[in-house]
Tab-separated table of C-alpha atoms in Angstrom:
chain	number	residue	atom	x	y	z
A	276	MET	CA	-22.319	-11.690	5.111
A	277	ARG	CA	-21.584	-10.270	8.318
A	278	TRP	CA	-18.136	-11.968	9.028
A	279	ARG	CA	-17.001	-11.743	5.200
A	280	THR	CA	-16.591	-7.314	5.952
A	281	ILE	CA	-15.669	-7.985	9.775
A	282	LEU	CA	-12.482	-10.043	8.359
A	283	ILE	CA	-11.784	-7.878	5.031
A	284	GLN	CA	-12.137	-4.709	6.449
A	285	TYR	CA	-10.515	-5.384	9.808
A	286	CYS	CA	-7.965	-7.989	8.658
A	287	PHE	CA	-8.705	-8.670	5.252
A	288	LEU	CA	-8.728	-12.522	5.669
A	289	LEU	CA	-11.711	-14.424	5.575
A	290	VAL	CA	-14.882	-13.600	3.259
A	291	THR	CA	-18.181	-14.529	1.958
A	292	CYS	CA	-20.642	-12.159	0.339
A	293	LEU	CA	-23.308	-15.076	0.374
A	294	LEU	CA	-24.918	-15.236	3.843
A	295	SER	CA	-28.241	-14.581	3.928
A	296	ALA	CA	-29.115	-14.208	7.605
A	297	LEU	CA	-28.028	-10.626	8.003
A	298	GLU	CA	-29.954	-8.695	4.841
A	299	ALA	CA	-30.205	-5.370	5.367
A	300	VAL	CA	-33.887	-4.025	5.943
A	301	PRO	CA	-35.394	-2.734	3.072
A	302	ILE	CA	-36.229	1.176	2.955
A	303	ASP	CA	-38.438	3.364	1.021
A	304	ILE	CA	-36.363	5.986	-0.951
A	305	ASP	CA	-37.921	8.028	-3.788
A	306	LYS	CA	-35.263	6.867	-6.322
A	307	THR	CA	-36.679	9.791	-8.950
A	308	LYS	CA	-35.002	12.374	-6.623
A	309	VAL	CA	-31.760	10.724	-6.812
A	310	LYS	CA	-29.207	11.782	-8.861
A	311	ASN	CA	-27.193	9.055	-11.379
A	312	THR	CA	-28.738	6.023	-9.235
A	313	GLN	CA	-27.257	2.977	-10.581
A	314	PRO	CA	-27.955	-0.544	-9.549
A	315	VAL	CA	-25.128	-1.947	-7.281
A	316	ASP	CA	-23.689	-5.564	-8.748
A	317	SER	CA	-22.534	-7.112	-5.589
A	318	ALA	CA	-20.871	-9.823	-7.818
A	319	LYS	CA	-18.505	-7.065	-9.274
A	320	ILE	CA	-17.405	-5.252	-5.839
A	321	GLU	CA	-13.896	-6.332	-5.511
A	322	PRO	CA	-12.356	-6.475	-2.082
A	323	PRO	CA	-9.849	-3.757	-1.623
A	324	ASP	CA	-6.418	-3.872	-1.734
A	325	THR	CA	-5.318	-3.809	1.996
A	326	GLY	CA	-1.633	-2.720	1.005
A	327	LEU	CA	-0.186	-5.749	2.708
A	328	TYR	CA	3.009	-7.695	0.996
A	329	TYR	CA	0.923	-11.088	1.208
A	330	ASP	CA	-2.032	-9.006	-0.327
A	331	GLU	CA	-2.653	-11.324	-3.256
A	332	TYR	CA	-2.129	-14.627	-1.088
A	333	LEU	CA	-4.701	-13.254	1.685
A	334	LYS	CA	-7.225	-13.120	-1.181
A	335	GLN	CA	-7.023	-16.414	-2.514
A	336	VAL	CA	-7.147	-17.694	0.961
A	337	ILE	CA	-10.341	-16.124	1.117
A	338	ASP	CA	-11.974	-17.042	-2.109
A	339	VAL	CA	-10.623	-20.873	-1.109
A	340	LEU	CA	-12.602	-20.597	2.487
A	341	GLU	CA	-15.867	-19.252	1.400
A	342	THR	CA	-16.538	-22.247	-0.907
A	343	ASP	CA	-16.629	-24.593	2.538
A	344	ASN	CA	-19.980	-24.603	3.839
A	345	HIS	CA	-19.437	-26.118	7.229
A	346	PHE	CA	-16.362	-23.243	7.837
A	347	ARG	CA	-18.892	-20.614	6.548
A	348	GLU	CA	-21.711	-21.738	8.873
A	349	LYS	CA	-19.179	-21.278	11.697
A	350	LEU	CA	-17.942	-18.349	10.707
A	351	GLN	CA	-21.669	-16.990	10.545
A	352	LYS	CA	-22.117	-17.250	14.300
A	353	ALA	CA	-18.500	-16.023	14.973
A	354	ASP	CA	-17.415	-12.441	16.667
A	355	ILE	CA	-14.687	-10.231	16.225
A	356	GLU	CA	-12.909	-11.493	19.741
A	357	GLU	CA	-13.324	-15.450	18.314
A	358	ILE	CA	-12.027	-13.973	14.923
A	359	LYS	CA	-8.892	-12.660	16.299
A	360	SER	CA	-8.111	-14.821	19.065
A	361	GLY	CA	-7.353	-17.566	16.740
A	362	ARG	CA	-10.158	-19.888	18.357
A	363	LEU	CA	-11.721	-20.175	14.830
A	364	SER	CA	-8.731	-21.508	13.498
A	365	LYS	CA	-9.185	-24.699	14.722
A	366	GLU	CA	-12.472	-25.132	12.491
A	367	LEU	CA	-10.160	-25.635	9.533
A	368	ASP	CA	-9.451	-29.007	10.815
A	369	LEU	CA	-12.742	-29.851	9.418
A	370	VAL	CA	-13.080	-28.405	5.956
A	371	SER	CA	-13.108	-30.873	3.324
A	372	HIS	CA	-10.236	-32.501	1.662
A	373	HIS	CA	-10.891	-30.850	-1.833
A	374	VAL	CA	-10.331	-27.290	0.334
A	375	ARG	CA	-7.430	-28.480	2.311
A	376	THR	CA	-5.459	-29.284	-1.129
A	377	LYS	CA	-6.097	-26.115	-2.628
A	378	LEU	CA	-4.954	-24.414	0.393
A	379	ASP	CA	-1.791	-26.502	0.440
A	380	GLU	CA	-1.266	-25.401	-3.070
A	381	LEU	CA	-1.414	-21.675	-2.302
A	382	LYS	CA	0.913	-22.178	0.607
A	383	ARG	CA	3.366	-23.823	-1.284
A	384	GLN	CA	2.808	-21.142	-4.106
A	385	GLU	CA	3.434	-18.276	-1.449
A	386	VAL	CA	6.460	-20.162	-0.103
A	387	ALA	CA	8.005	-20.159	-3.577
A	388	ARG	CA	7.096	-16.610	-3.737
A	389	LEU	CA	8.934	-15.392	-0.497
A	390	ARG	CA	12.153	-17.650	-1.459
A	391	MET	CA	12.568	-15.680	-4.920
A	392	LEU	CA	12.196	-12.705	-2.989
A	393	ILE	CA	15.231	-13.452	-0.606
A	394	LYS	CA	17.260	-14.740	-3.535
A	395	ALA	CA	16.710	-11.801	-5.209
A	396	LYS	CA	17.666	-9.292	-2.527
A	397	LEU	CA	20.735	-11.380	-1.322
A	398	ASP	CA	21.474	-11.749	-5.189
A	399	SER	CA	21.670	-8.099	-5.280
A	400	LEU	CA	23.768	-7.811	-2.146
A	401	GLN	CA	25.729	-10.543	-3.679
A	402	ASP	CA	25.535	-12.520	-0.181
A	403	THR	CA	26.273	-16.143	-0.255
A	404	GLY	CA	26.084	-19.135	1.932
A	405	ILE	CA	22.659	-17.963	3.648
A	406	ASP	CA	20.263	-20.340	5.008
A	407	HIS	CA	16.776	-19.565	2.913
A	408	HIS	CA	14.806	-21.525	4.893
A	409	ALA	CA	15.978	-20.043	7.962
A	410	LEU	CA	15.132	-16.332	6.481
A	411	LEU	CA	11.858	-17.375	5.927
A	412	LYS	CA	11.328	-16.600	9.414
A	413	GLN	CA	11.050	-13.240	8.965
A	414	PHE	CA	7.526	-13.439	7.399
A	415	ASP	CA	5.131	-13.888	9.974
A	416	HIS	CA	1.852	-14.500	8.120
A	417	LEU	CA	2.644	-18.383	7.569
A	418	ASN	CA	4.045	-21.137	9.494
A	419	HIS	CA	7.892	-21.462	7.760
A	420	LEU	CA	8.521	-25.052	9.813
A	421	ASN	CA	5.872	-26.469	7.358
A	422	PRO	CA	6.139	-25.424	3.655
A	423	ASP	CA	3.778	-27.870	2.038
A	424	LYS	CA	0.801	-27.981	4.260
A	425	PHE	CA	-1.382	-25.513	5.261
A	426	GLU	CA	-2.500	-25.741	8.929
A	427	SER	CA	-4.698	-24.098	11.451
A	428	THR	CA	-1.499	-22.463	12.770
A	429	ASP	CA	-1.080	-21.263	9.213
A	430	LEU	CA	-4.848	-19.655	9.320
A	431	ASP	CA	-4.037	-18.093	12.852
A	432	MET	CA	-1.137	-16.515	11.842
A	433	LEU	CA	-2.721	-15.005	8.788
A	434	ILE	CA	-5.235	-13.699	10.988
A	435	LYS	CA	-2.568	-12.293	13.291
A	436	ALA	CA	-0.564	-10.789	11.034
A	437	ALA	CA	-3.043	-9.255	9.162
A	438	THR	CA	-4.714	-7.534	12.363
A	439	SER	CA	-1.538	-6.389	13.694
A	440	ASP	CA	-0.172	-5.085	10.604
A	441	LEU	CA	-3.576	-3.093	9.817
A	442	GLU	CA	-3.321	-1.304	13.169
A	443	HIS	CA	-0.070	0.058	12.148
A	444	TYR	CA	-0.953	0.683	8.359
A	445	ASP	CA	-2.266	4.123	9.084
A	446	LYS	CA	0.439	5.381	11.299
A	447	THR	CA	2.913	4.032	8.449
A	448	ARG	CA	1.036	6.100	6.105
A	449	HIS	CA	1.352	9.158	7.995
A	450	GLU	CA	4.985	8.252	8.592
A	451	GLU	CA	5.696	8.112	5.040
A	452	PHE	CA	3.585	11.546	4.408
A	453	LYS	CA	5.779	13.339	6.519
A	454	LYS	CA	8.857	12.164	5.100
A	455	TYR	CA	7.090	12.992	1.487
A	456	GLU	CA	6.739	16.724	2.871
A	457	MET	CA	10.391	17.105	4.048
A	458	MET	CA	11.702	15.746	1.030
A	459	LYS	CA	9.601	18.504	-1.140
A	460	GLU	CA	10.962	21.186	1.374
A	461	HIS	CA	14.266	19.883	1.209
A	462	GLU	CA	14.373	19.660	-2.471
A	463	ARG	CA	12.905	23.175	-2.654
A	464	ARG	CA	15.638	24.635	-0.544
A	465	GLU	CA	18.396	22.593	-2.096
A	466	TYR	CA	17.011	23.997	-5.548
A	467	LEU	CA	16.924	27.971	-3.953
A	468	LYS	CA	20.805	27.530	-3.440
A	469	THR	CA	21.692	27.357	-6.972
A	470	LEU	CA	19.895	30.341	-7.894
A	471	ASN	CA	21.113	33.847	-7.792
A	472	GLU	CA	19.477	36.762	-5.354
A	473	GLU	CA	17.438	38.140	-7.937
A	474	LYS	CA	15.968	34.593	-8.980
A	475	ARG	CA	15.520	33.244	-5.592
A	476	LYS	CA	13.332	36.270	-4.325
A	477	GLU	CA	11.087	35.279	-7.546
A	478	GLU	CA	10.706	31.487	-6.311
A	479	GLU	CA	10.051	32.370	-2.917
A	480	SER	CA	7.190	35.357	-3.803
A	481	LYS	CA	5.622	32.777	-6.071
A	482	PHE	CA	6.048	30.145	-3.586
A	483	GLU	CA	4.231	32.437	-0.705
A	484	GLU	CA	1.465	33.234	-3.771
A	485	MET	CA	0.663	29.655	-4.319
A	486	LYS	CA	0.473	28.571	-0.746
A	487	LYS	CA	-1.820	32.028	-0.287
A	488	LYS	CA	-3.927	30.407	-3.255
A	489	HIS	CA	-4.360	27.223	-1.846
A	490	GLU	CA	-5.181	28.218	1.433
A	491	ASN	CA	-7.919	30.340	-0.077
A	492	HIS	CA	-11.098	27.996	-0.035
A	493	PRO	CA	-14.477	27.095	1.126
A	494	LYS	CA	-15.100	26.325	4.598
A	495	VAL	CA	-14.709	22.887	5.080
A	496	ASN	CA	-17.211	21.340	7.224
A	497	HIS	CA	-16.390	18.556	10.293
A	498	PRO	CA	-16.239	15.286	9.116
A	499	GLY	CA	-19.288	13.263	10.186
A	500	SER	CA	-20.694	16.387	11.425
A	501	LYS	CA	-24.321	16.882	10.177
A	502	ASP	CA	-23.891	19.687	7.740
A	503	GLN	CA	-21.145	17.507	6.179
A	504	LEU	CA	-23.798	14.588	5.752
A	505	LYS	CA	-26.280	16.609	4.575
A	506	GLU	CA	-24.392	18.519	2.097
A	507	VAL	CA	-23.439	15.026	1.031
A	508	TRP	CA	-27.264	14.256	0.933
A	509	GLU	CA	-28.372	17.413	-1.135
A	510	GLU	CA	-25.354	17.558	-3.459
A	511	THR	CA	-24.408	13.709	-4.012
A	512	ASP	CA	-27.529	11.935	-3.667
A	513	GLY	CA	-29.755	14.634	-5.165
A	514	LEU	CA	-31.932	14.992	-2.245
A	515	ASP	CA	-33.869	17.584	-0.184
A	516	PRO	CA	-31.936	18.598	2.790
A	517	ASN	CA	-34.762	19.247	5.143
A	518	ASP	CA	-35.848	15.619	4.198
A	519	PHE	CA	-32.072	14.506	5.600
A	520	ASP	CA	-32.715	11.185	7.268
A	521	PRO	CA	-29.689	9.363	9.415
A	522	LYS	CA	-30.990	5.467	8.600
A	523	THR	CA	-31.803	6.382	5.279
A	524	PHE	CA	-28.495	7.998	4.423
A	525	PHE	CA	-26.544	5.001	6.300
A	526	LYS	CA	-28.691	2.764	3.836
A	527	LEU	CA	-27.854	4.787	0.756
A	528	HIS	CA	-24.084	4.886	1.181
A	529	ASP	CA	-23.683	1.045	2.017
A	530	VAL	CA	-22.755	0.284	-1.482
A	531	ASN	CA	-22.300	-3.355	-1.107
A	532	ASN	CA	-25.504	-3.919	1.329
A	533	ASP	CA	-23.917	-5.695	3.788
A	534	GLY	CA	-24.860	-3.782	7.135
A	535	PHE	CA	-22.096	-1.836	7.644
A	536	LEU	CA	-20.032	1.255	6.875
A	537	ASP	CA	-16.517	0.507	5.531
A	538	GLU	CA	-13.747	2.310	5.615
A	539	GLN	CA	-13.781	2.736	1.457
A	540	GLU	CA	-17.462	3.914	2.125
A	541	LEU	CA	-16.585	6.474	4.379
A	542	GLU	CA	-13.682	7.905	2.537
A	543	ALA	CA	-16.185	8.101	-0.186
A	544	LEU	CA	-18.672	10.809	1.624
A	545	PHE	CA	-15.581	13.101	1.892
A	546	THR	CA	-14.848	13.777	-1.540
A	547	LYS	CA	-17.205	16.749	-1.872
A	548	GLU	CA	-15.288	18.319	1.342
A	549	LEU	CA	-11.826	17.412	-0.482
A	550	GLU	CA	-12.813	19.029	-3.763
A	551	LYS	CA	-13.260	22.480	-1.622
A	552	VAL	CA	-9.736	22.645	-1.185
A	553	TYR	CA	-7.948	20.366	-4.019
A	554	ASP	CA	-8.036	20.488	-7.783
A	555	PRO	CA	-5.613	18.321	-9.776
A	556	LYS	CA	-5.784	20.919	-12.303
A	557	ASN	CA	-4.348	23.504	-9.678
A	558	GLU	CA	-0.493	23.900	-9.424
A	559	GLU	CA	-0.997	25.011	-5.647
A	560	ASP	CA	-2.991	21.634	-4.809
A	561	ASP	CA	-1.065	18.625	-4.098
A	562	MET	CA	-2.795	15.666	-4.762
A	563	VAL	CA	-0.711	13.264	-2.162
A	564	GLU	CA	-1.735	15.869	0.603
A	565	MET	CA	-5.454	15.233	-0.426
A	566	GLU	CA	-5.012	11.616	0.250
A	567	GLU	CA	-3.465	12.229	3.736
A	568	GLU	CA	-6.588	14.885	4.110
A	569	ARG	CA	-8.971	12.152	3.426
A	570	LEU	CA	-7.342	9.639	5.557
A	571	ARG	CA	-7.382	12.112	8.438
A	572	MET	CA	-11.045	12.424	7.953
A	573	ARG	CA	-11.656	8.788	7.998
A	574	GLU	CA	-9.776	8.214	11.052
A	575	HIS	CA	-11.367	10.999	13.100
A	576	VAL	CA	-15.105	9.526	12.149
A	577	MET	CA	-13.731	5.712	12.955
A	578	ASN	CA	-13.009	7.304	16.254
A	579	GLU	CA	-15.605	9.280	17.090
A	580	VAL	CA	-18.032	6.373	16.007
A	581	ASP	CA	-17.001	3.304	15.934
A	582	ALA	CA	-17.409	2.055	19.117
A	583	ASN	CA	-16.086	-1.349	19.424
A	584	LYS	CA	-12.976	-0.758	17.306
A	585	ASP	CA	-13.869	-2.972	14.704
A	586	ARG	CA	-12.864	-0.640	11.427
A	587	LEU	CA	-16.539	-0.839	10.520
A	588	VAL	CA	-19.543	1.582	11.220
A	589	THR	CA	-22.948	-0.372	12.265
A	590	LEU	CA	-26.501	1.039	11.599
A	591	GLU	CA	-26.697	1.303	15.480
A	592	GLU	CA	-23.288	2.713	16.081
A	593	PHE	CA	-23.928	5.387	13.458
A	594	LEU	CA	-27.475	6.533	14.719
A	595	LYS	CA	-26.169	6.773	18.343
A	596	ALA	CA	-23.395	8.966	16.803
A	597	THR	CA	-25.913	11.423	15.223
A	598	GLU	CA	-27.613	11.828	18.851
A	599	LYS	CA	-24.024	13.519	20.213
A	600	LYS	CA	-23.742	17.257	20.668
A	601	GLU	CA	-20.739	16.914	18.340
A	602	PHE	CA	-22.911	15.982	15.462
A	603	LEU	CA	-24.986	18.936	16.003
A	604	GLU	CA	-22.595	21.516	16.919
A	605	PRO	CA	-18.929	20.252	15.995
A	606	ASP	CA	-16.056	22.250	16.350
A	607	SER	CA	-14.157	23.548	13.261
A	608	TRP	CA	-12.228	21.358	11.055
A	609	GLU	CA	-8.340	22.233	10.774
A	610	THR	CA	-7.110	21.197	7.256
A	611	LEU	CA	-3.775	20.178	6.195
A	612	ASP	CA	-2.828	23.546	5.077
A	613	GLN	CA	-3.384	25.105	8.667
A	614	GLN	CA	-0.898	22.503	10.179
A	615	GLN	CA	2.492	22.257	10.381
A	616	PHE	CA	4.296	18.839	9.523
A	617	PHE	CA	7.430	18.989	10.906
A	618	THR	CA	9.714	21.199	12.967
A	619	GLU	CA	12.983	22.631	11.660
A	620	GLU	CA	15.146	19.944	13.757
A	621	GLU	CA	13.341	16.982	12.406
A	622	LEU	CA	14.100	18.579	8.692
A	623	LYS	CA	17.625	18.738	9.704
A	624	GLU	CA	17.901	15.512	11.061
A	625	TYR	CA	15.769	13.918	8.019
A	626	GLU	CA	18.306	15.905	5.719
A	627	ASN	CA	21.453	14.515	7.520
A	628	LEU	CA	19.642	11.282	6.990
A	629	ILE	CA	19.433	11.961	3.324
A	630	SER	CA	23.496	13.197	3.212
A	631	LEU	CA	24.252	9.785	4.753
A	632	GLN	CA	22.387	7.732	2.504
A	633	GLU	CA	23.848	9.724	-0.944
A	634	ASN	CA	27.434	9.279	0.751
A	635	GLU	CA	26.647	5.357	1.059
A	636	LEU	CA	25.553	5.189	-2.546
A	637	LYS	CA	28.301	7.257	-3.798
A	638	LYS	CA	30.872	4.764	-2.005
A	639	LYS	CA	28.952	2.030	-3.490
A	640	ALA	CA	29.178	3.628	-6.838
A	641	ASP	CA	32.599	4.417	-6.207
A	642	GLU	CA	32.962	0.505	-5.528
A	643	LEU	CA	31.133	-0.504	-8.286
A	644	GLN	CA	33.537	1.912	-10.793
A	645	LYS	CA	36.751	0.438	-9.484
A	646	GLN	CA	35.358	-3.081	-9.931
A	647	LYS	CA	34.202	-2.085	-13.719
A	648	GLU	CA	37.885	-0.684	-14.483
A	649	GLU	CA	39.502	-3.472	-12.673
A	650	LEU	CA	36.942	-5.861	-15.070
A	651	GLN	CA	38.268	-3.693	-17.999
A	652	ARG	CA	41.598	-4.021	-17.293
A	653	GLN	CA	41.141	-7.778	-16.937
A	654	HIS	CA	39.624	-7.749	-20.288
A	655	ASP	CA	42.083	-5.837	-21.969
A	656	GLN	CA	44.882	-8.467	-20.593
A	657	LEU	CA	42.794	-11.276	-21.812
A	658	GLU	CA	43.025	-9.554	-25.370
A	659	ALA	CA	46.465	-8.874	-25.390
A	660	GLN	CA	47.216	-12.373	-24.480
A	661	LYS	CA	45.067	-13.837	-27.040
A	662	LEU	CA	46.520	-11.438	-29.734
A	663	GLU	CA	49.970	-12.639	-28.990
A	664	TYR	CA	48.851	-16.282	-28.612
A	665	HIS	CA	47.650	-15.517	-32.513
A	666	GLN	CA	50.960	-14.039	-33.514
A	667	VAL	CA	52.946	-17.114	-31.996
A	668	VAL	CA	50.581	-19.323	-33.761
A	669	GLN	CA	51.114	-17.940	-37.092
A	670	GLN	CA	54.828	-17.520	-36.321
A	671	MET	CA	54.893	-21.297	-36.175
A	672	GLU	CA	53.177	-22.167	-39.240
A	673	GLN	CA	55.042	-19.972	-41.362
A	674	LYS	CA	58.079	-21.397	-39.969
A	675	LYS	CA	56.763	-24.864	-40.945
A	676	LEU	CA	56.409	-23.941	-44.446
A	677	GLN	CA	59.784	-22.531	-44.865
A	678	GLU	CA	61.129	-26.011	-43.735
A	679	ILE	CA	59.335	-28.262	-46.214
A	680	PRO	CA	61.844	-29.236	-49.051
A	681	PRO	CA	61.140	-28.120	-52.420
A	682	SER	CA	59.422	-31.084	-54.944
A	683	GLY	CA	60.588	-31.840	-58.165
A	684	PRO	CA	57.968	-32.116	-61.531
A	685	GLY	CA	56.605	-35.596	-60.555
A	686	GLY	CA	56.289	-34.367	-56.797
A	687	GLU	CA	59.765	-36.086	-55.731
A	688	SER	CA	61.598	-34.651	-53.029
A	689	LYS	CA	64.828	-32.717	-54.730
A	690	PHE	CA	67.133	-33.968	-51.891
């Protein structure tokens, strides 16, 4: 179970939920005091979407590999560095023929999918004469030189690609959020330009009013602090705050009982804090900003608690974090409404980029319009030629009828 969690959460590559070597230590909790307790069916827990463009392929490889007993036994003893370095990939040579056959088929399907994506992209660009095989080089999660066989090289590349991509995944999400905020401000300013002075003042006043309304919220506890966890303990778990126990808390929120708090389990702890600031019913609260706040909270806790940087929190790491001064006396937490996402210079640069893109799109639209007009002209020309052809045929038929000599009563020619 340990190696499944490591790979799912760190590089989402290999998985097993049946290893029993590291079962969680049972603890005594008075379930009558816990609100809405329901047994967790581990068979129904789906691995989270990684956000990677090869997510489905990755999950299918996981499902096949976990069926091989030899491979699972090796992984049970493996650590993070063995997995990341690729040394464990060599064990693929020892898996059963049945498993290798399934992996081969998965790779062929993935290569076919990528080729179809390439073809669709090239078709949209009206590009021809391109070596599609060479273009497969841009995908670094499989060995394109052998599109029919899944080898140890493929497993090694899949692990390294997912590890690298996930390390940059949060950074990419932050960049996308920044663009989202700049686009929001750009559209607001463009809208104001369309209004007269009176309407513009009304809109600006409304904007400031909504901004102040959003900022007027209860104090947000520092993520991962004792106060924040005790609030979850009391309001979500329904337990007495005076009985707060970090070890029990960890076991309660290790939903799949794998001995770790993964990123999704951590993010679930921040729901109460986020509800203080964001309400989907309120016009002034942006749910995209709420998810960015959740991401920032999770990143902060991971940086503070996750000692070996494997994107998982063990019980030992969690308990050590509760002994730190920051756990008992944390700094105040600055929410997004207290921060500036971008500068005026960055916004201006972004607007220039948008303008360039709009001009490029307009240019393409003009070219397409010209092509449409040219096609219409050719169509009209063909229709005119077709009409002229039919007229000539009719004239010839009429001329033939006029040249036939008249016949007598018996059908004989008069001449």
